[in-house]
Short mmCIF file of C-alpha atoms in Angstrom, two decimals:
data_model
loop_
_atom_site.label_atom_id
_atom_site.label_comp_id
_atom_site.label_asym_id
_atom_site.label_seq_id
_atom_site.Cartn_x
_atom_site.Cartn_y
_atom_site.Cartn_z
CA MET A 27 -8.50 -13.38 24.29
CA SER A 28 -11.90 -13.30 25.92
CA THR A 29 -13.77 -16.56 26.52
CA ASN A 30 -16.94 -15.00 25.12
CA GLN A 31 -15.39 -14.35 21.71
CA PRO A 32 -16.59 -17.66 20.19
CA VAL A 33 -20.10 -16.76 21.38
CA GLN A 34 -19.80 -13.28 19.86
CA ALA A 35 -18.49 -14.77 16.61
CA ALA A 36 -21.44 -17.16 16.42
CA GLU A 37 -23.88 -14.33 17.10
CA ALA A 38 -22.24 -12.14 14.45
CA GLU A 39 -22.32 -14.96 11.90
CA ALA A 40 -25.97 -15.73 12.63
CA GLU A 41 -26.87 -12.06 12.40
CA ALA A 42 -25.04 -11.69 9.09
CA GLU A 43 -26.87 -14.66 7.62
CA ALA A 44 -30.20 -13.38 8.89
CA GLU A 45 -29.68 -9.93 7.40
CA SER A 46 -28.53 -11.27 4.04
CA GLY A 47 -31.22 -13.94 3.81
CA GLY A 48 -28.80 -16.84 4.34
CA VAL A 49 -25.43 -17.87 2.99
CA PRO A 50 -24.76 -16.15 -0.39
CA ASP A 51 -24.71 -18.41 -3.44
CA ALA A 52 -21.85 -18.53 -5.94
CA ARG A 53 -23.35 -15.80 -8.12
CA GLN A 54 -23.82 -13.40 -5.22
CA LEU A 55 -20.32 -14.13 -3.92
CA ARG A 56 -18.93 -13.22 -7.32
CA SER A 57 -20.90 -9.96 -7.31
CA ILE A 58 -19.70 -9.18 -3.77
CA LEU A 59 -16.08 -9.74 -4.78
CA ILE A 60 -16.42 -7.52 -7.86
CA ALA A 61 -18.12 -4.76 -5.83
CA VAL A 62 -15.48 -4.58 -3.10
CA SER A 63 -12.64 -4.90 -5.64
CA ILE A 64 -13.95 -1.91 -7.62
CA ALA A 65 -14.33 0.09 -4.39
CA LEU A 66 -10.77 -0.82 -3.42
CA MET A 67 -9.49 0.13 -6.86
CA ALA A 68 -10.96 3.62 -6.44
CA VAL A 69 -9.08 4.06 -3.16
CA ILE A 70 -5.76 2.65 -4.43
CA ALA A 71 -5.83 4.58 -7.71
CA SER A 72 -6.25 7.83 -5.78
CA VAL A 73 -3.08 7.19 -3.76
CA SER A 74 -0.72 7.52 -6.71
CA GLY A 75 -2.83 9.14 -9.44
CA LEU A 76 -1.97 12.78 -8.68
CA ASN A 77 1.78 12.10 -8.90
CA VAL A 78 1.58 12.50 -12.67
CA ALA A 79 -0.04 15.96 -12.36
CA GLN A 80 2.36 17.76 -10.00
CA THR A 81 3.55 20.30 -12.57
CA HIS A 82 0.01 21.00 -13.79
CA MET A 83 -1.27 21.69 -10.26
CA ALA A 84 1.69 23.93 -9.44
CA VAL A 85 1.03 26.06 -12.53
CA GLU A 86 -2.77 26.24 -12.25
CA PHE A 87 -2.86 26.98 -8.50
CA GLY A 88 0.33 29.05 -8.43
CA ALA A 89 1.41 26.70 -5.63
CA SER A 90 4.86 25.83 -4.32
CA GLN A 91 6.29 22.34 -4.64
CA ASN A 92 5.73 21.82 -0.91
CA THR A 93 2.02 22.66 -1.26
CA VAL A 94 1.69 20.30 -4.21
CA LEU A 95 3.32 17.50 -2.22
CA TRP A 96 0.89 18.15 0.63
CA ILE A 97 -2.04 17.87 -1.79
CA ILE A 98 -0.73 14.43 -2.73
CA ASN A 99 0.39 13.22 0.71
CA ILE A 100 -2.46 14.50 2.89
CA TYR A 101 -4.78 11.92 1.35
CA THR A 102 -2.51 9.08 2.47
CA LEU A 103 -2.04 10.69 5.87
CA ALA A 104 -5.80 10.92 6.53
CA LEU A 105 -6.34 7.41 5.18
CA ALA A 106 -3.67 5.78 7.33
CA ALA A 107 -4.59 7.71 10.49
CA LEU A 108 -8.26 6.74 10.46
CA LEU A 109 -8.12 3.13 9.25
CA LEU A 110 -8.16 1.48 12.68
CA PRO A 111 -10.88 3.66 14.29
CA LEU A 112 -13.19 3.58 11.27
CA GLY A 113 -12.61 -0.14 10.76
CA ALA A 114 -13.77 -0.71 14.35
CA VAL A 115 -16.77 1.60 13.84
CA GLY A 116 -17.73 -0.41 10.76
CA ASP A 117 -17.65 -3.63 12.80
CA ARG A 118 -20.13 -2.12 15.25
CA LEU A 119 -22.49 -0.12 13.03
CA GLY A 120 -22.57 -2.55 10.13
CA ARG A 121 -20.15 -3.09 7.29
CA LYS A 122 -22.59 -2.44 4.44
CA PRO A 123 -23.81 0.94 5.79
CA MET A 124 -20.19 1.93 6.45
CA LEU A 125 -19.15 0.99 2.93
CA ILE A 126 -22.07 2.91 1.41
CA ALA A 127 -21.32 5.98 3.54
CA GLY A 128 -17.62 5.79 2.68
CA LEU A 129 -18.34 5.56 -1.04
CA GLY A 130 -20.62 8.59 -0.73
CA VAL A 131 -18.03 10.71 1.11
CA PHE A 132 -15.26 9.58 -1.24
CA GLY A 133 -17.29 10.27 -4.39
CA VAL A 134 -18.48 13.75 -3.35
CA ALA A 135 -14.99 14.74 -2.18
CA SER A 136 -13.50 13.54 -5.49
CA VAL A 137 -15.96 15.74 -7.42
CA VAL A 138 -15.04 18.73 -5.25
CA ALA A 139 -11.33 18.04 -5.80
CA GLY A 140 -11.84 17.85 -9.56
CA LEU A 141 -13.56 21.25 -9.55
CA ALA A 142 -11.35 22.90 -6.88
CA PRO A 143 -10.58 26.54 -7.77
CA THR A 144 -7.73 26.95 -5.28
CA ALA A 145 -5.06 24.89 -3.58
CA GLU A 146 -6.81 25.37 -0.23
CA VAL A 147 -10.06 23.86 -1.53
CA MET A 148 -8.07 21.03 -3.09
CA LEU A 149 -6.35 20.30 0.25
CA ALA A 150 -9.68 20.20 2.09
CA ALA A 151 -11.18 17.94 -0.57
CA ARG A 152 -8.21 15.57 -0.38
CA VAL A 153 -8.61 15.31 3.41
CA ALA A 154 -12.28 14.42 2.94
CA THR A 155 -11.34 11.92 0.24
CA GLY A 156 -8.88 10.30 2.65
CA ILE A 157 -11.59 10.03 5.31
CA GLY A 158 -13.91 8.35 2.81
CA ALA A 159 -11.11 6.01 1.76
CA ALA A 160 -10.51 5.05 5.41
CA MET A 161 -14.20 4.12 5.65
CA ILE A 162 -13.99 2.01 2.48
CA MET A 163 -10.66 0.19 2.53
CA PRO A 164 -10.90 -1.92 5.71
CA ILE A 165 -14.54 -2.75 5.03
CA THR A 166 -13.79 -4.20 1.58
CA LEU A 167 -11.57 -6.90 3.09
CA ALA A 168 -13.83 -7.36 6.13
CA VAL A 169 -16.78 -8.08 3.84
CA ILE A 170 -14.77 -10.84 2.18
CA THR A 171 -13.56 -12.46 5.40
CA SER A 172 -16.98 -12.29 7.07
CA THR A 173 -19.01 -13.41 4.03
CA PHE A 174 -17.03 -15.98 2.03
CA PRO A 175 -17.02 -19.63 3.17
CA GLU A 176 -13.64 -20.79 4.46
CA GLU A 177 -12.89 -22.94 1.42
CA GLN A 178 -13.33 -19.95 -0.92
CA ARG A 179 -11.97 -17.20 1.33
CA GLY A 180 -8.32 -17.63 0.32
CA LYS A 181 -9.09 -17.20 -3.37
CA ALA A 182 -11.16 -14.09 -2.68
CA ILE A 183 -8.40 -12.61 -0.51
CA GLY A 184 -6.00 -13.36 -3.37
CA VAL A 185 -8.09 -11.20 -5.70
CA TRP A 186 -8.25 -8.45 -3.08
CA THR A 187 -4.47 -8.45 -2.54
CA GLY A 188 -3.88 -8.45 -6.29
CA VAL A 189 -5.98 -5.31 -6.65
CA ALA A 190 -4.33 -3.73 -3.60
CA GLY A 191 -0.84 -4.51 -4.90
CA GLY A 192 -1.19 -3.91 -8.63
CA GLY A 193 -4.04 -1.41 -8.56
CA GLY A 194 -1.74 1.50 -7.80
CA ILE A 195 0.30 0.92 -10.95
CA LEU A 196 -2.84 0.43 -13.04
CA GLY A 197 -4.33 3.61 -11.58
CA MET A 198 -1.15 5.53 -12.33
CA PHE A 199 -1.22 4.31 -15.93
CA LEU A 200 -4.82 5.42 -16.42
CA SER A 201 -4.04 8.74 -14.74
CA ALA A 202 -1.03 9.36 -16.98
CA LEU A 203 -3.17 8.52 -20.01
CA LEU A 204 -5.85 11.01 -18.96
CA VAL A 205 -3.27 13.75 -18.39
CA ASP A 206 -1.74 13.12 -21.80
CA VAL A 207 -4.96 12.99 -23.82
CA ALA A 208 -7.21 15.33 -21.83
CA ASP A 209 -6.65 17.50 -18.75
CA TRP A 210 -5.28 16.76 -15.29
CA ARG A 211 -8.69 17.42 -13.71
CA TRP A 212 -10.01 14.39 -15.55
CA LEU A 213 -7.96 12.33 -13.09
CA PHE A 214 -10.91 12.57 -10.71
CA VAL A 215 -13.36 11.13 -13.23
CA LEU A 216 -11.86 7.65 -12.83
CA PRO A 217 -12.45 7.29 -9.05
CA VAL A 218 -15.92 8.85 -9.34
CA VAL A 219 -16.94 6.32 -12.01
CA LEU A 220 -15.51 3.47 -9.95
CA VAL A 221 -17.38 4.70 -6.88
CA LEU A 222 -20.69 4.88 -8.73
CA VAL A 223 -20.30 1.33 -10.05
CA ALA A 224 -19.22 0.02 -6.63
CA LEU A 225 -22.11 1.82 -4.92
CA ALA A 226 -24.70 0.31 -7.28
CA MET A 227 -23.27 -3.17 -6.83
CA THR A 228 -22.97 -2.78 -3.06
CA LEU A 229 -26.61 -1.76 -2.69
CA LYS A 230 -27.68 -4.77 -4.75
CA SER A 231 -25.33 -7.57 -3.69
CA VAL A 232 -23.30 -6.94 -0.51
CA PRO A 233 -24.91 -8.36 2.66
CA ASN A 234 -24.63 -6.58 5.98
CA SER A 235 -22.71 -7.92 8.95
CA ARG A 236 -21.72 -6.37 12.24
CA GLN A 237 -20.31 -7.05 15.67
CA THR A 238 -22.54 -7.46 18.71
CA PRO A 239 -20.61 -5.15 21.09
CA ALA A 240 -19.81 -6.59 24.50
CA TYR A 241 -17.87 -3.48 25.58
CA PRO A 242 -18.07 0.29 24.96
CA PHE A 243 -16.14 1.63 22.00
CA ASP A 244 -12.47 2.26 22.85
CA ALA A 245 -12.52 6.00 22.08
CA THR A 246 -9.24 6.65 23.89
CA GLY A 247 -7.46 3.93 21.94
CA ALA A 248 -8.89 5.27 18.70
CA LEU A 249 -7.69 8.81 19.44
CA VAL A 250 -4.22 7.76 20.56
CA SER A 251 -3.78 5.45 17.56
CA THR A 252 -4.72 8.31 15.24
CA VAL A 253 -2.12 10.60 16.82
CA ALA A 254 0.54 7.87 16.64
CA VAL A 255 -0.07 7.15 12.96
CA ILE A 256 -0.17 10.85 12.00
CA GLY A 257 3.09 11.52 13.84
CA LEU A 258 5.00 8.59 12.35
CA ILE A 259 3.66 8.89 8.80
CA PHE A 260 4.41 12.64 8.84
CA VAL A 261 8.03 11.86 9.70
CA LEU A 262 8.36 9.41 6.82
CA GLN A 263 6.70 11.75 4.34
CA GLU A 264 8.36 15.00 5.38
CA GLY A 265 11.74 13.77 6.63
CA PRO A 266 13.32 13.58 3.15
CA GLU A 267 12.07 17.08 2.27
CA ARG A 268 12.56 18.96 5.57
CA GLY A 269 15.60 16.99 6.74
CA TRP A 270 15.70 14.19 9.32
CA THR A 271 17.04 16.51 12.01
CA ALA A 272 14.66 19.41 11.34
CA PRO A 273 12.65 20.53 14.41
CA ALA A 274 9.29 19.63 12.83
CA THR A 275 10.58 16.13 11.97
CA LEU A 276 11.98 15.48 15.44
CA ILE A 277 8.86 16.82 17.21
CA SER A 278 6.61 14.68 15.04
CA LEU A 279 8.79 11.63 15.66
CA ALA A 280 8.64 12.20 19.42
CA ILE A 281 4.85 12.64 19.38
CA GLY A 282 4.40 9.56 17.20
CA LEU A 283 6.62 7.34 19.36
CA VAL A 284 5.08 8.51 22.65
CA ALA A 285 1.57 8.00 21.27
CA ALA A 286 2.48 4.54 19.92
CA ILE A 287 3.87 3.46 23.29
CA GLY A 288 0.83 4.95 25.01
CA PHE A 289 -1.48 3.08 22.63
CA VAL A 290 0.15 -0.27 23.41
CA ALA A 291 0.01 0.40 27.16
CA TRP A 292 -3.64 1.46 26.98
CA GLU A 293 -4.66 -1.54 24.88
CA LEU A 294 -2.92 -3.89 27.31
CA HIS A 295 -4.87 -2.20 30.10
CA ARG A 296 -8.18 -2.55 28.23
CA ARG A 297 -7.48 -6.19 27.31
CA ASP A 298 -10.66 -7.72 25.81
CA ALA A 299 -12.32 -4.28 25.59
CA SER A 300 -9.48 -2.84 23.52
CA LEU A 301 -9.66 -1.44 20.01
CA LEU A 302 -6.87 -3.85 19.00
CA ASP A 303 -5.79 -6.70 21.26
CA VAL A 304 -2.02 -6.22 21.00
CA ARG A 305 -1.48 -9.49 22.87
CA LEU A 306 -2.31 -11.25 19.61
CA PHE A 307 1.04 -10.14 18.20
CA ARG A 308 2.55 -12.97 20.23
CA GLU A 309 0.99 -15.32 17.69
CA ARG A 310 2.95 -16.23 14.59
CA GLY A 311 0.21 -15.41 12.11
CA LEU A 312 -0.40 -11.82 13.09
CA ALA A 313 3.24 -10.96 13.71
CA GLY A 314 4.60 -12.78 10.66
CA GLY A 315 1.90 -11.50 8.31
CA SER A 316 2.29 -7.90 9.50
CA ILE A 317 6.08 -7.86 9.24
CA THR A 318 5.98 -9.46 5.79
CA LEU A 319 3.49 -6.92 4.44
CA LEU A 320 5.45 -4.05 5.99
CA VAL A 321 8.66 -5.10 4.24
CA VAL A 322 7.15 -6.23 0.94
CA PHE A 323 5.12 -3.05 0.44
CA GLY A 324 8.11 -0.99 1.54
CA VAL A 325 10.31 -2.59 -1.10
CA GLN A 326 7.57 -2.26 -3.75
CA ALA A 327 7.14 1.45 -3.06
CA GLY A 328 10.91 1.96 -3.00
CA ILE A 329 11.20 0.24 -6.37
CA ALA A 330 8.76 2.74 -7.88
CA VAL A 331 10.90 5.59 -6.51
CA VAL A 332 13.89 4.11 -8.33
CA LEU A 333 12.24 2.99 -11.56
CA PHE A 334 10.44 6.18 -12.54
CA PRO A 335 13.52 8.44 -12.66
CA PHE A 336 15.39 5.64 -14.45
CA PHE A 337 12.75 5.49 -17.18
CA GLN A 338 12.27 9.25 -17.44
CA ALA A 339 15.65 10.85 -16.70
CA VAL A 340 18.00 8.06 -17.81
CA LEU A 341 16.07 6.53 -20.71
CA GLY A 342 14.23 9.76 -21.61
CA TRP A 343 10.73 8.24 -21.62
CA SER A 344 7.47 10.10 -21.06
CA GLY A 345 5.41 9.66 -17.91
CA LEU A 346 2.85 7.53 -19.77
CA LEU A 347 5.47 5.24 -21.31
CA SER A 348 7.21 4.93 -17.94
CA THR A 349 3.95 3.79 -16.36
CA VAL A 350 3.35 1.30 -19.19
CA ALA A 351 6.80 -0.12 -18.47
CA LEU A 352 5.67 -1.01 -14.94
CA MET A 353 2.59 -2.90 -16.14
CA PRO A 354 4.31 -6.31 -16.61
CA MET A 355 5.31 -6.27 -12.93
CA ALA A 356 1.75 -5.30 -11.90
CA VAL A 357 0.20 -8.04 -14.07
CA MET A 358 2.61 -10.61 -12.67
CA MET A 359 1.82 -9.48 -9.12
CA MET A 360 -1.93 -9.68 -9.62
CA THR A 361 -1.68 -13.11 -11.29
CA ALA A 362 0.53 -14.50 -8.52
CA SER A 363 -1.84 -13.14 -5.86
CA GLY A 364 -4.60 -15.26 -7.37
CA LEU A 365 -2.39 -18.37 -7.52
CA ALA A 366 -1.01 -17.99 -4.00
CA PRO A 367 -4.04 -19.54 -2.17
CA LYS A 368 -3.75 -22.75 -4.23
CA LEU A 369 -0.04 -23.00 -3.49
CA ALA A 370 -0.62 -22.28 0.20
CA ALA A 371 -3.24 -25.03 0.31
CA ARG A 372 -0.66 -27.51 -0.92
CA VAL A 373 2.58 -26.51 0.74
CA GLY A 374 1.39 -24.22 3.54
CA SER A 375 1.25 -20.52 4.23
CA ARG A 376 4.78 -20.17 5.59
CA SER A 377 6.35 -22.02 2.65
CA THR A 378 4.40 -19.90 0.14
CA MET A 379 5.46 -16.71 1.87
CA ALA A 380 9.08 -17.88 1.95
CA VAL A 381 9.08 -18.71 -1.78
CA GLY A 382 7.58 -15.31 -2.58
CA ILE A 383 10.09 -13.44 -0.43
CA ALA A 384 12.99 -15.36 -1.98
CA LEU A 385 11.75 -14.58 -5.51
CA ALA A 386 11.31 -10.89 -4.68
CA GLY A 387 14.83 -10.74 -3.24
CA PHE A 388 16.14 -12.54 -6.34
CA GLY A 389 14.43 -9.93 -8.53
CA LEU A 390 16.13 -7.12 -6.62
CA ALA A 391 19.48 -8.84 -7.04
CA LEU A 392 18.90 -9.25 -10.79
CA MET A 393 18.22 -5.53 -11.15
CA ALA A 394 21.27 -4.62 -9.06
CA LEU A 395 23.53 -6.89 -11.10
CA PHE A 396 22.39 -6.13 -14.64
CA VAL A 397 20.99 -2.59 -14.72
CA SER A 398 22.85 -0.38 -17.19
CA VAL A 399 22.37 2.83 -19.10
CA ASP A 400 23.11 1.30 -22.49
CA GLY A 401 21.06 -1.87 -21.94
CA GLY A 402 18.00 0.12 -20.91
CA TYR A 403 14.67 -1.52 -20.08
CA LEU A 404 15.68 -5.07 -20.92
CA THR A 405 18.32 -5.03 -18.16
CA VAL A 406 15.67 -4.49 -15.47
CA MET A 407 12.66 -6.34 -16.88
CA PRO A 408 13.64 -9.85 -15.64
CA GLY A 409 14.11 -8.47 -12.13
CA MET A 410 10.77 -6.65 -12.30
CA LEU A 411 8.96 -9.85 -13.30
CA ALA A 412 10.59 -11.84 -10.49
CA MET A 413 9.68 -9.06 -8.07
CA GLY A 414 6.04 -9.08 -9.20
CA LEU A 415 5.80 -12.87 -8.90
CA GLY A 416 7.42 -12.89 -5.47
CA MET A 417 5.35 -10.06 -4.04
CA GLY A 418 2.12 -11.61 -5.26
CA LEU A 419 2.94 -14.96 -3.67
CA SER A 420 3.89 -13.40 -0.34
CA MET A 421 1.09 -10.81 0.02
CA THR A 422 -1.95 -13.09 -0.12
CA PRO A 423 -0.98 -15.57 2.64
CA SER A 424 0.28 -12.67 4.76
CA THR A 425 -3.09 -10.91 4.47
CA GLU A 426 -4.94 -14.14 5.23
CA ALA A 427 -2.73 -14.74 8.27
CA ILE A 428 -3.58 -11.29 9.68
CA THR A 429 -7.34 -11.55 9.14
CA ALA A 430 -7.47 -15.11 10.51
CA SER A 431 -5.74 -13.99 13.71
CA LEU A 432 -8.66 -11.83 14.85
CA PRO A 433 -12.19 -13.11 15.53
CA ARG A 434 -14.92 -12.86 12.92
CA GLU A 435 -16.70 -9.99 14.66
CA LYS A 436 -13.53 -7.85 14.55
CA GLN A 437 -12.72 -8.27 10.86
CA GLY A 438 -12.98 -4.52 10.31
CA VAL A 439 -10.15 -4.02 12.80
CA ALA A 440 -8.18 -6.92 11.30
CA SER A 441 -8.56 -5.47 7.81
CA ALA A 442 -7.63 -2.00 9.06
CA LEU A 443 -4.48 -3.38 10.70
CA ASN A 444 -3.58 -5.01 7.40
CA ASP A 445 -4.10 -1.69 5.59
CA VAL A 446 -2.18 0.39 8.15
CA THR A 447 0.75 -2.01 7.81
CA ARG A 448 0.72 -1.53 4.05
CA GLU A 449 0.63 2.27 4.38
CA PHE A 450 3.50 2.29 6.87
CA GLY A 451 5.51 -0.02 4.64
CA THR A 452 4.92 2.19 1.62
CA ALA A 453 5.98 5.36 3.44
CA LEU A 454 8.99 3.63 4.98
CA GLY A 455 10.15 2.18 1.66
CA VAL A 456 9.88 5.50 -0.17
CA ALA A 457 11.78 7.30 2.59
CA LEU A 458 14.59 4.78 3.09
CA LEU A 459 15.23 3.46 -0.42
CA GLY A 460 14.74 6.97 -1.80
CA ALA A 461 17.36 8.28 0.64
CA LEU A 462 19.79 5.48 -0.26
CA LEU A 463 19.35 6.23 -3.96
CA ALA A 464 19.87 9.97 -3.46
CA ASN A 465 22.96 9.50 -1.29
CA GLY A 466 24.43 6.94 -3.67
CA TYR A 467 23.84 9.25 -6.61
CA ARG A 468 25.51 12.23 -4.91
CA SER A 469 28.50 10.16 -3.82
CA ALA A 470 29.00 8.76 -7.31
CA ILE A 471 28.58 12.00 -9.28
CA ASP A 472 31.01 14.05 -7.20
CA GLY A 473 33.98 12.37 -8.87
CA ARG A 474 32.54 12.76 -12.37
CA LEU A 475 32.04 16.52 -12.50
CA ASN A 476 35.61 17.58 -13.23
CA GLY A 477 35.63 20.39 -15.79
CA ILE A 478 31.89 21.10 -15.43
CA PRO A 479 31.09 24.76 -14.53
CA GLN A 480 30.43 25.12 -10.79
CA GLU A 481 26.82 26.31 -11.04
CA THR A 482 25.89 23.52 -13.45
CA ALA A 483 27.68 20.94 -11.28
CA ASP A 484 25.80 22.13 -8.19
CA SER A 485 22.49 21.64 -10.01
CA ALA A 486 23.54 18.18 -11.16
CA ARG A 487 24.31 17.12 -7.57
CA GLU A 488 20.68 17.72 -6.54
CA GLY A 489 19.41 14.77 -8.59
CA VAL A 490 19.40 13.11 -11.97
CA ALA A 491 16.36 15.09 -13.17
CA ASN A 492 18.13 18.33 -12.22
CA ALA A 493 21.23 17.19 -14.08
CA VAL A 494 19.24 16.43 -17.25
CA GLU A 495 17.65 19.87 -17.09
CA ALA A 496 21.01 21.57 -16.43
CA ALA A 497 22.59 19.71 -19.36
CA GLY A 498 20.41 21.71 -21.75
CA SER A 499 22.44 24.84 -20.99
CA ALA A 500 25.81 23.17 -20.41
CA GLY A 501 27.05 23.78 -23.96
CA PRO A 502 30.04 21.59 -24.85
CA HIS A 503 29.78 19.80 -21.50
CA ARG A 504 26.26 18.51 -22.24
CA GLN A 505 27.12 14.93 -23.14
CA ASP A 506 29.70 14.58 -20.37
CA LEU A 507 27.18 15.83 -17.80
CA LEU A 508 24.41 13.54 -19.06
CA HIS A 509 26.68 10.51 -19.02
CA ALA A 510 27.95 11.35 -15.51
CA ALA A 511 24.43 11.81 -14.16
CA GLN A 512 23.01 8.67 -15.77
CA GLN A 513 25.88 6.45 -14.66
CA SER A 514 25.79 7.92 -11.15
CA PHE A 515 22.07 7.18 -10.96
CA VAL A 516 22.77 3.54 -11.86
CA ASP A 517 25.40 3.43 -9.10
CA GLY A 518 22.88 4.79 -6.60
CA TRP A 519 20.29 2.32 -7.93
CA GLN A 520 22.61 -0.58 -7.21
CA ARG A 521 23.20 0.61 -3.65
CA ALA A 522 19.47 0.84 -2.99
CA MET A 523 18.78 -2.57 -4.58
CA TRP A 524 21.45 -4.35 -2.55
CA ALA A 525 20.01 -2.80 0.60
CA GLY A 526 16.63 -4.20 -0.46
CA VAL A 527 18.19 -7.64 -1.01
CA ALA A 528 19.62 -7.55 2.52
CA VAL A 529 16.23 -6.61 3.99
CA MET A 530 14.45 -9.35 2.05
CA GLY A 531 17.10 -11.85 3.15
CA ALA A 532 16.50 -10.97 6.80
CA LEU A 533 12.73 -11.29 6.25
CA LEU A 534 13.21 -14.70 4.64
CA VAL A 535 15.11 -15.96 7.68
CA TYR A 536 12.42 -14.58 10.01
CA VAL A 537 9.55 -16.17 8.07
CA ALA A 538 11.37 -19.49 7.79
CA PHE A 539 11.65 -19.73 11.57
CA ARG A 540 8.75 -17.61 12.86
CA GLY A 541 6.21 -17.49 10.03
CA PRO A 542 2.68 -18.94 10.26
CA GLU A 543 2.58 -22.69 10.82
CA ASN A 544 2.13 -24.95 7.81
CA THR A 545 -1.07 -26.92 8.53
CA ALA A 546 -3.68 -28.90 6.31
CA ARG A 547 -6.72 -27.80 4.49
CA GLU A 548 -8.99 -29.65 2.13
CA VAL A 549 -8.84 -28.21 -1.34
CA ALA A 550 -12.26 -28.17 -3.02
CA GLY A 551 -12.61 -31.09 -5.43
CA GLU A 552 -9.29 -32.69 -4.37
CA PRO A 553 -8.09 -35.03 -1.63
CA GLU A 554 -7.10 -33.44 1.62
CA VAL A 555 -3.42 -32.82 1.02
CA THR A 556 -2.80 -29.88 3.27
CA GLU A 557 -4.55 -27.88 5.96
CA ALA A 558 -5.77 -24.33 5.84
CA VAL A 559 -3.33 -21.51 6.07
CA ALA A 560 -2.90 -21.37 9.83
CA ALA A 561 -2.56 -17.84 11.03
CA ARG A 562 -1.93 -18.68 14.61
#
């Protein structure tokens, strides 16, 4: 790292204090945390909200399933691709102006999406919404890390990670409720309301802070990183649909890998003038925190892929009830995220992460061991609660380790890296655990379709939802087909869960030996029993 970084950090801190009129008091800090949390909730809720309206959009727009999936996925693609460049721009231009501009773009695009007359307008609006989200998301965390005093930063990051982790489930619940009681277009009312509240609070309470640039903006690094993320996220999103060996998938994979390698090489060449100093990945905090978030968010996203068809196709629940069933895990995750800083202050960051990872792995094992068709929800609830507790404990210290690894004046980049890692983990988990579930289901159902008419059996092999639909016209074979499909889904579930247990076990070993160091920090109002979560 450059020797002038401490000087730059001091200048940035002094400038932030000057612009905000000094160090914020407790009341202003609370208002800042509420403002950025509401802004983050708007972004997170929009990631998963449209999933509950796929059928409605297909009918109203006369769109194919592929077009509907693009309407959903293109938001995440734009968000992930632009996080790093826009996070760096926010560091330079000022975090408050960037947050205000992002909220404006996001809010206007959400209104356009809600009123979109065609699928093409909807796609364009979702791209614009993703761009606004990429302006908002890294800045919300950067505001926390650059504004809150060190002794309160961990608690604030815990709130942020709780919203980031559980906000998607809460947003999906509210979206399902709106679809059930109103119309699918009302889904866009929620983010617009959140944006308006966040914008008002930002204008009133959030101080400005920015980097004093010592080097020109790394435009080449920004462009190459965007290409790399688009290529790799496209593969993870489209691979399951198009096929992993389809030309478009392989071309995108090649472009993504070449761009990623080129980005690393370019950043090493730029060194202190780089968009992201990749040399910092040698440090335990940045590497350990990034890998942990990648895996934990991957497993969380994969769990959602498994749980929703279990609730809907196996248990026969509605979309709203299925979302309600996920709420205990979300509440546990958000609660544990708030408790994690206190635990890390006592036993250390690495130990807290290890406990969280072990609990999450234990939750996966519980679900794999006890899930059953007849036992229903109660067979998976203990595992869901353990998963929520474990993920909450592991996410907060991982996020703090990443942000503490980069200097204060580059907190937009640090926050963006944290967010990109989460997006990659989510896409990876959906692709891999979803594929394991689908393959396990097909392998298990093949031996259970004896006597079922060929056309009906072929439909049942495509997935449990297809089997439930086909059972309606299967006549005397209806019950046999339903039982075969439901039991085969449970078999596929178990295969996916045990794969998740293996991944979490490998992560636990890595964190135990290569996680952030356990060092001491003084806990406010208590004797100095431990050191701060050391990210390096």
